[in-house]
XYZ file of C-alpha atoms in Angstrom:
465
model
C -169.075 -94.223 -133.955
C -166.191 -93.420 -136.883
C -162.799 -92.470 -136.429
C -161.366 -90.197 -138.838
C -157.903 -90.665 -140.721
C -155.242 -88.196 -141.130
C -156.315 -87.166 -144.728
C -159.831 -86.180 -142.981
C -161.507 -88.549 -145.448
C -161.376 -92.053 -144.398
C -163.214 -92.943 -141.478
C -163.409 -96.348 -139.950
C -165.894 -97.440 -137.197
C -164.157 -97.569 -133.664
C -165.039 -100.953 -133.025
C -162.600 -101.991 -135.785
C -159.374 -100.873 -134.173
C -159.873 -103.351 -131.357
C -158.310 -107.200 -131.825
C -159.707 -110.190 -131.122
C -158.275 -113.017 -129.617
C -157.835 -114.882 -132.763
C -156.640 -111.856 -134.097
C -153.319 -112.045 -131.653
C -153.237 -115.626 -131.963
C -152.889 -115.537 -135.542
C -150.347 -113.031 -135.243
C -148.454 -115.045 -133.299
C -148.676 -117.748 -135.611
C -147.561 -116.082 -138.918
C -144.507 -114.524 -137.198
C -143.027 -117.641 -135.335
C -144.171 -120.014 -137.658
C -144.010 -123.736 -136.787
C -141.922 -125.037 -134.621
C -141.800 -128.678 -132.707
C -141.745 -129.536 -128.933
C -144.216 -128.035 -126.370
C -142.350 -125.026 -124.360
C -138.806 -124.339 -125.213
C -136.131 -124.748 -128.059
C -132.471 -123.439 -127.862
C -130.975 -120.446 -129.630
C -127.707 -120.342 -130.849
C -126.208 -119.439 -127.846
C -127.588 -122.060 -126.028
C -130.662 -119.888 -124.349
C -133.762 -121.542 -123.917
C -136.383 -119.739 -125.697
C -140.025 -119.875 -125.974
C -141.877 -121.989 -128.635
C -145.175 -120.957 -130.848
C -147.190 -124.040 -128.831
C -146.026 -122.237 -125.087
C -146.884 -118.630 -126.305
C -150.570 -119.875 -127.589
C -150.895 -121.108 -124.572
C -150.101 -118.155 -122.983
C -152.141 -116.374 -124.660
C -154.993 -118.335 -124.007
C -154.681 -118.203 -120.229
C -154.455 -113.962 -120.378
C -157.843 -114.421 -122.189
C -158.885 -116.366 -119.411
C -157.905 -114.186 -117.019
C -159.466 -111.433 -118.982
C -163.163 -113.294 -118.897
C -162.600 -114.577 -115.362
C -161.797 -110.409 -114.780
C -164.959 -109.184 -116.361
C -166.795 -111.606 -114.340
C -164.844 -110.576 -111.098
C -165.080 -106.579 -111.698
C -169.083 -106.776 -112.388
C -169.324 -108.002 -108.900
C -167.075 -105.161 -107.333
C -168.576 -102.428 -109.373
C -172.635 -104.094 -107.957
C -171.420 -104.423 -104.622
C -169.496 -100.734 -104.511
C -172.516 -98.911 -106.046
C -175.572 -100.886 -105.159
C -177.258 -98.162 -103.806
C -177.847 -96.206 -107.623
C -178.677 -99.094 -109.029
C -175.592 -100.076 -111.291
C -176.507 -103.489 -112.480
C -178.632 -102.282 -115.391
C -175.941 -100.884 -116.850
C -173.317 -102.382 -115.458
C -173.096 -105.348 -118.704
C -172.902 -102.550 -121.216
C -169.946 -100.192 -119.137
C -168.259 -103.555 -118.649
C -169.004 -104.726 -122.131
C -166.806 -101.052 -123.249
C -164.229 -101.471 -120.821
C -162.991 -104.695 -121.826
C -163.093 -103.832 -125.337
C -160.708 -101.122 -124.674
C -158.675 -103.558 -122.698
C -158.564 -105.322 -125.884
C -156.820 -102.777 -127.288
C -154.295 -102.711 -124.348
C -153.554 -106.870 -124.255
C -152.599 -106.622 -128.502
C -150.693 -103.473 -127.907
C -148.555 -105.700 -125.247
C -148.684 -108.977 -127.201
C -148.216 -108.003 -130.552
C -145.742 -104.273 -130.049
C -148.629 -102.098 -131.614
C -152.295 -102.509 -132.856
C -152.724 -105.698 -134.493
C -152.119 -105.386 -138.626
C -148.617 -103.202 -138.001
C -145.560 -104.282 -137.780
C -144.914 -106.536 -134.696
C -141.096 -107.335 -135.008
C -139.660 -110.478 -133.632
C -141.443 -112.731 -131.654
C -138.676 -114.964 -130.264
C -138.685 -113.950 -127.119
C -136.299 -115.390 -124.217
C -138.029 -117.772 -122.264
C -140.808 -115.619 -119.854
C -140.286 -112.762 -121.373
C -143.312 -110.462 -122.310
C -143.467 -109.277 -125.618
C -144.325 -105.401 -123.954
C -145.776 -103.104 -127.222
C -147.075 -99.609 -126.347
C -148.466 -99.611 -123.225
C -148.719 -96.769 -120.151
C -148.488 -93.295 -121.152
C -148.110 -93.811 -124.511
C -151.018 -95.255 -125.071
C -153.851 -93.670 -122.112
C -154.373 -91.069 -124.945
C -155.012 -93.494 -128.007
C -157.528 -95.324 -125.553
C -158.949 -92.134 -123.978
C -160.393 -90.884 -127.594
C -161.814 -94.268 -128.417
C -163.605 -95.204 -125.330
C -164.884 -91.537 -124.939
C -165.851 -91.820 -128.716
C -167.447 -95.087 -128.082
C -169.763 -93.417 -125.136
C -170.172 -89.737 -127.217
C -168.559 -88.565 -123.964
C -165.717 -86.206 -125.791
C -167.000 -83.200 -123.460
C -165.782 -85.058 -120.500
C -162.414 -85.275 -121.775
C -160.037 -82.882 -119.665
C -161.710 -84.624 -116.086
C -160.843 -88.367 -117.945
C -157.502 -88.464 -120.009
C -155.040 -87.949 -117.371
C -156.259 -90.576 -115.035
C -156.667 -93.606 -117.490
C -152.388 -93.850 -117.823
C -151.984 -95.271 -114.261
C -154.824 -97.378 -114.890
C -153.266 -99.307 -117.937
C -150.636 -100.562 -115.609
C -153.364 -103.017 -114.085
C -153.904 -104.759 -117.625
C -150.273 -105.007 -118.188
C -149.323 -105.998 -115.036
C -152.132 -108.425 -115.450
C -151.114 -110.301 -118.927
C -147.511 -109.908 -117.631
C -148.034 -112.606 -114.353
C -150.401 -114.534 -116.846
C -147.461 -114.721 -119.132
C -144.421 -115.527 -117.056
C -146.969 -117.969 -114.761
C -147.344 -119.979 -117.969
C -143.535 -121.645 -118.437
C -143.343 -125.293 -118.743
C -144.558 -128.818 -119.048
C -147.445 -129.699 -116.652
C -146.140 -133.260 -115.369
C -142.567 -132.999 -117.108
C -141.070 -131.149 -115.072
C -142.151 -130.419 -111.089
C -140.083 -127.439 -110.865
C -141.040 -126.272 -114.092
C -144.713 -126.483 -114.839
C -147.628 -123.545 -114.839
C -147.756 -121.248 -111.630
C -151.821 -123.323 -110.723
C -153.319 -119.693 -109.472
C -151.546 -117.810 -112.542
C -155.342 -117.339 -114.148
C -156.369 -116.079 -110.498
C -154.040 -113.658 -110.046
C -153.795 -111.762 -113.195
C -157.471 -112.195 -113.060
C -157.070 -109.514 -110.229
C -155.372 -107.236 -111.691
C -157.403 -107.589 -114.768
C -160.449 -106.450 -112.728
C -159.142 -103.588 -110.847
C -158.133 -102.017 -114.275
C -162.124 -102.368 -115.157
C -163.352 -101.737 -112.117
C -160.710 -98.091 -111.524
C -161.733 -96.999 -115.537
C -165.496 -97.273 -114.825
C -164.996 -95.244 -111.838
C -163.020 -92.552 -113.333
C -165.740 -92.645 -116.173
C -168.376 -91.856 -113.824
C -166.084 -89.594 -111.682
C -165.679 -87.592 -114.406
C -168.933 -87.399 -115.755
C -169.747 -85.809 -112.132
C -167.017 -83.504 -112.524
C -168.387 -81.984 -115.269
C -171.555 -81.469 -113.727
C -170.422 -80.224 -110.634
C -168.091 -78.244 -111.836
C -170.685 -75.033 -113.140
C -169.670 -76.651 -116.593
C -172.024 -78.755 -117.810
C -175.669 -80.312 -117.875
C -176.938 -83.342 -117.572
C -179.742 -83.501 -120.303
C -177.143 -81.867 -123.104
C -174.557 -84.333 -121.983
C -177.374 -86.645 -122.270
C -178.364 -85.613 -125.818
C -174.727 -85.641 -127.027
C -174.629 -89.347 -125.701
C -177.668 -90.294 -128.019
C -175.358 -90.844 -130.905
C -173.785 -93.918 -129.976
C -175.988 -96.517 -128.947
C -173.782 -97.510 -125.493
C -173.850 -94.339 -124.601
C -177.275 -93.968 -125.571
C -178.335 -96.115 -122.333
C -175.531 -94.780 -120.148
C -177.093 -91.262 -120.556
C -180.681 -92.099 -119.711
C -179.369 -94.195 -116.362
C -177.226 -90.743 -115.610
C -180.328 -88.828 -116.195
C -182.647 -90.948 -114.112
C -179.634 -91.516 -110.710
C -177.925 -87.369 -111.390
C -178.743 -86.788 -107.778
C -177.004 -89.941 -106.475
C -174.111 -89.827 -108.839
C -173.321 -86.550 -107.770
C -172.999 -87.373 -103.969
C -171.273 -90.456 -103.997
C -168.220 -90.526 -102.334
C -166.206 -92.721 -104.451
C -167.092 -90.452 -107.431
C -165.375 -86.825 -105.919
C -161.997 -87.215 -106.852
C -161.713 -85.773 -110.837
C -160.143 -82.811 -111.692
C -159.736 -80.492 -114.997
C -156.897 -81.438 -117.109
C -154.310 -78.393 -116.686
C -151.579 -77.570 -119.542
C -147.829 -76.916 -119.029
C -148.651 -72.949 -119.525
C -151.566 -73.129 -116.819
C -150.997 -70.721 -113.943
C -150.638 -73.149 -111.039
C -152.027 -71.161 -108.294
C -151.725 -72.710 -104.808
C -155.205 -72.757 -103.134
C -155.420 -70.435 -99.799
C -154.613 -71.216 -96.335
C -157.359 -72.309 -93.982
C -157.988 -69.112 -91.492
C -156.215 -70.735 -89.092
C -152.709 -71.580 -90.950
C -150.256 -69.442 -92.473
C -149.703 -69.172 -96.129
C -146.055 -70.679 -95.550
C -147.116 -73.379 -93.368
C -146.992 -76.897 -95.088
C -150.437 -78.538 -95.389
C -150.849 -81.154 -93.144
C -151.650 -84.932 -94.551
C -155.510 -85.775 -94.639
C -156.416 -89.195 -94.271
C -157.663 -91.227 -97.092
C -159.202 -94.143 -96.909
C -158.320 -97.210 -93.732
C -155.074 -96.371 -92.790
C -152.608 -99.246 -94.047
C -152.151 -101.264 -91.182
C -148.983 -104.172 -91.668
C -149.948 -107.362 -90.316
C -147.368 -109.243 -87.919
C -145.374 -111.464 -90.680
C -146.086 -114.798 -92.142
C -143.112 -117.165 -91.346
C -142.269 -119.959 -93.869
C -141.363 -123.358 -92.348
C -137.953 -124.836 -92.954
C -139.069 -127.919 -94.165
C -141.376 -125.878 -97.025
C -138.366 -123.600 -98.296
C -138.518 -125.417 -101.609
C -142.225 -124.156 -101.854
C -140.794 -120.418 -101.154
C -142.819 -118.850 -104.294
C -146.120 -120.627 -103.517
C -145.632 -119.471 -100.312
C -145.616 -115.647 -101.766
C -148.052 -116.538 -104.030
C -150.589 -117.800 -101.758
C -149.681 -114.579 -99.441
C -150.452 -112.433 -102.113
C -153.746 -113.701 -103.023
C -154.767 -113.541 -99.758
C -154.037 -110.034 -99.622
C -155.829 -108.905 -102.529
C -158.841 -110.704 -101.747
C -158.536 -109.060 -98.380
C -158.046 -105.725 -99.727
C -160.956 -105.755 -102.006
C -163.534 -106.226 -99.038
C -165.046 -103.018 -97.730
C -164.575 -102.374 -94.356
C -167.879 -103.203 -93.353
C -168.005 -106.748 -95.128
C -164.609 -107.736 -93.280
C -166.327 -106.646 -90.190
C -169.680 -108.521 -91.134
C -167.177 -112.012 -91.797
C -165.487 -111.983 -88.468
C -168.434 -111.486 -86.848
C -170.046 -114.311 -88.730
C -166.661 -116.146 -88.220
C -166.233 -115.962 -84.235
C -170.315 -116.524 -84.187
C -169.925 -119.694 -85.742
C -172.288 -118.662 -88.377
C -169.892 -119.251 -91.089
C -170.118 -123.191 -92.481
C -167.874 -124.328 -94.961
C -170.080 -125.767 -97.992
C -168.514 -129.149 -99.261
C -170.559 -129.266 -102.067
C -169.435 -126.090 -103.238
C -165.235 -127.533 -102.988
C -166.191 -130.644 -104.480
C -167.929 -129.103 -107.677
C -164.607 -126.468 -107.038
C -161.805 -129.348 -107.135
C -164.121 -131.396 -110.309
C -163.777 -128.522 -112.387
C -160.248 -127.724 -111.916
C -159.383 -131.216 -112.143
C -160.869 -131.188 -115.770
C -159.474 -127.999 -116.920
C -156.072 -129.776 -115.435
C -156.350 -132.753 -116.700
C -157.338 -131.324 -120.341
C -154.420 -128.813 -120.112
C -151.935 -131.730 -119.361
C -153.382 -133.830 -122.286
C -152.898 -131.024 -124.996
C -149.310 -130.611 -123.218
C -148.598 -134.295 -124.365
C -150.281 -134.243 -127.390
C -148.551 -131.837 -128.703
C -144.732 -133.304 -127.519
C -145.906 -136.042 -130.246
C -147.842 -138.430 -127.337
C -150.424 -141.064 -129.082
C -153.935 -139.497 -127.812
C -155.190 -142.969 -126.190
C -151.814 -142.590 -123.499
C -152.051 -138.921 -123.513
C -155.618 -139.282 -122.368
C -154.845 -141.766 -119.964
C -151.804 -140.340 -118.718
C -153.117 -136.670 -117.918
C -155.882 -138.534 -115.795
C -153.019 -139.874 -113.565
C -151.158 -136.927 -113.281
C -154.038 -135.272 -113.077
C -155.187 -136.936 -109.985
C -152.065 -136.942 -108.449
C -151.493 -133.269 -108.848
C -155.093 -132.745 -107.107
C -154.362 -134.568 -104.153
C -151.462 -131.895 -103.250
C -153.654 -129.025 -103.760
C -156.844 -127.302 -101.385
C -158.909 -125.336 -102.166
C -158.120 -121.463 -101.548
C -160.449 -119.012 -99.967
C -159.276 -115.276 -100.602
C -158.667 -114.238 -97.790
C -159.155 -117.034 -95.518
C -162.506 -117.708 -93.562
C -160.810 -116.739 -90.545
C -159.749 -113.244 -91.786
C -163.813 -112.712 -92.877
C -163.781 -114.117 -96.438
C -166.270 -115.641 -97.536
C -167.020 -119.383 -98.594
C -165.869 -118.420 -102.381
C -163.562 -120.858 -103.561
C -160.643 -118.145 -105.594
C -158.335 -121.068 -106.599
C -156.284 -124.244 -105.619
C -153.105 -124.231 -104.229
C -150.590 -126.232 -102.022
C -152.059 -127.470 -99.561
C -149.052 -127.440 -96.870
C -148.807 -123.900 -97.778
C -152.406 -123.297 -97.074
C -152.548 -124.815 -93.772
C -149.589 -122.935 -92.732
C -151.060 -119.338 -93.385
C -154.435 -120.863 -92.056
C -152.769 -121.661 -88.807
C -151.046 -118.628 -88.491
C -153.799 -116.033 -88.856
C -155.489 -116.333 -84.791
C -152.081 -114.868 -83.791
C -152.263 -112.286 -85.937
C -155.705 -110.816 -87.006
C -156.520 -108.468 -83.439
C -154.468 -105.097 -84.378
C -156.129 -105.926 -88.468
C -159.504 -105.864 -86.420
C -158.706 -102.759 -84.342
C -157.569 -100.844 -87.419
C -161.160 -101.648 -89.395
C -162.854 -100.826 -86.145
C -161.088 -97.336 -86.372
C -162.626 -96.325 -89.604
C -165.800 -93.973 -89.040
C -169.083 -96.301 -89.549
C -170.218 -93.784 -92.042
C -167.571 -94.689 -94.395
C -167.146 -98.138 -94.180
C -169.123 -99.662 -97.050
C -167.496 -97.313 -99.096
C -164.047 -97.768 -98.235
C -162.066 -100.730 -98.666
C -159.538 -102.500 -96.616
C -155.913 -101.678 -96.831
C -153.619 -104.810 -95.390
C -150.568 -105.433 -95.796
C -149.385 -109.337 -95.697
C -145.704 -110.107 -96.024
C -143.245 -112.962 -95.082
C -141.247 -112.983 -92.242
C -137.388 -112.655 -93.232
């Protein structure tokens, strides 16, 4: 697929507008130049402010985030449509959506699409370089990902949705970015937020995971709407190779697609000089009679609070971090698989596996321990002490952290290791959660049986003040 240029005669392909890692990297590099010491220097006015060697390795753990995301919204997107068969397409939509993501994470890092002009890249320290992102760019990324599929006819039920969406990916790369800020081992107050990979990761996938649903929730539209037809919106797909495959598997699951109710939601794209007409009144309601509220979804229910201990205040932002996973991974189980994990829970049919946390902690040890190493290495350590020295730290580090499950076993969650955090922290929310988890139970048990694999749980966690 080919882009065309404003003179009308130069047209690039569309899958050379979108960065690459090294791309942003390299970018990085050429504008900051080099610069010794590991994390910060100080400006002029006596500001610490961030160094080429901390913002690489920023970098590098938002491109974590965004593989760990990939991997993360694959297994939403199965689980959430495993009844049309998603999985043998779901590498090639996921494939397209992080492409365009692409596009998103150099807009952020590098202030506009990598080979313009980025301006100054000494930043203050944690601060995130934030490009074009949002509205300004949901139109830019609407015409290439569209373009990408051959899905242009699709256009006014897809371009107004994808704005809200971008927030995910920026939100993501920024609590990658400001999570990365110091010397592992240096500094105990100042080192890497240890779940920072985990948690943009989230946010990461729920971008994916929301932009292939309003893909396919527009493709329905159009169909459903008297407007279009499958085999010509099939046909028009044939020219791009991605969309190629897409437009058989529509083809082949139409029926399906069409009835799902996660897929109902898209709507034509009106203009300011559209006559907004207000739909009529149900028989039984006057025309001047506000609408009431439908429900949507589980109801949010608040859990009771979370209290932190007085002799953890100094681990106040683990504490919120930990909270906070455990929410998200809470709220991204359907209804009916939090009801299927307490069950399994009170049953006694969930076992921890400590194979699975040993192989869990080994892993993280190594990235930790090689992430410390290249931390010393590059303050100017000899490798042979580096080497030696991350080990120690490394091990030391490890034997304050356990393993997190999000959410905890307790609250159904599965025996899915999501991270490592404090492990004072983790005991405390672990204890807490008996006391607490009957009225989250009652609320799940309130949503209609017919719509709870398709509707997710809405929790909210929050600390006690």
């Amino acid at each position: 697929m080919y882009q065309t240029g404003q003179s009308g005669r130069h047209r690039m392909p569309l899958w050379s507008i979108v960065p690459s890692w090294l791309d942003i990297e390299r970018r990085f590099s050429q504008s900051m130049g080099y610069q010794p010491g590991a994390s910060f220097q100080r400006s002029l006015n006596n500001e610490p402010v961030s160094t080429l060697q901390l913002n690489l390795r920023r970098v590098g753990n938002i491109r974590s985030a965004f593989n760990r995301g990939e991997l993360e919204a694959a297994r939403r997107l199965g689980r959430r449509f495993a009844d049309i068969d998603i999985s043998s397409i779901i590498n090639d939509l996921i494939d397209v959506v992080s492409q365009m993501a692409m596009i998103v994470a150099g807009s952020t890092l590098a202030g506009g699409a990598i080979g313009a002009g980025v301006g100054s890249f000494f930043f203050g320290a944690g601060a995130v370089p934030m490009g074009m992102a949002g509205a300004a760019i949901g139109l830019e990324l609407s015409t290439w990902i569209l373009g990408i599929l051959g899905l242009a006819s699709i256009a006014e039920f897809f371009v107004d949705g994808l704005p809200r969406i971008v927030d995910n990916y920026t939100r993501g790369i920024a609590i990658a970015w400001q999570g990365t800020r110091g010397e592992p081992g240096l500094n105990p107050f100042g080192g890497d937020d240890p779940q920072v990979v985990s948690r943009a990761a989230h946010h990461i996938a729920q971008g994916h995971e929301e932009v292939v649903i309003l893909l396919l929730g527009a493709i329905v539209a159009y169909l459903t709407r008297g407007r279009g037809n499958a085999s010509v919106l099939a046909n028009e797909m044939q020219a791009s190779k991605k969309g190629a495959k897409l437009g058989q598997w529509m083809l082949q699951h139409e029926d399906a697609l069409t009835r799902h109710p996660d897929l109902q939601n898209a709507s034509p794209r009106k203009s300011a000089l559209d006559k907004q007409e207000p739909p009529p009144p149900p028989p039984n309601r006057r025309a001047d009679e506000p609408e009431p509220k439908r429900a949507s979804g589980m109801a949010e229910h608040e859990v009771p609070c979370f209290r932190l201990s007085e002799k953890h205040r100094n681990l106040a932002k683990e504490f919120d971090d930990q909270l906070e996973a455990q929410q998200n991974g809470l709220n991204d189980l359907t209804v009916n698989d939090y009801l299927k994990g307490r069950k399994a829970f009170t049953d006694g049919d969930v076992v921890r596996d400590p194979q699975l946390a040993a192989k869990a902690r080994e892993e993280f040890r190594n990235e930790l321990e090689e992430k410390m190493q290249d931390e010393l290495i590059s303050g100017g350590a000899m490798p042979e002490w580096a080497e030696a020295t991350a080990k120690k730290m490394a091990s030391e580090k490890m034997a304050t952290l356990a393993a997190l499950h999000n959410p905890d076993l307790f609250a159904g969650g599965k025996d899915i290791i999501g991270g490592f955090g404090d492990r004072r922290i983790n005991s405390s929310l672990g204890a807490q959660w008996p006391s607490r988890i009957t009225g989250l139970d009652s609320a799940a048990q309130e949503v209609p049986e017919a719509l709870r694999r398709s509707t997710n749980m809405n929790a909210k966690l929050k600390k006690c003040e």
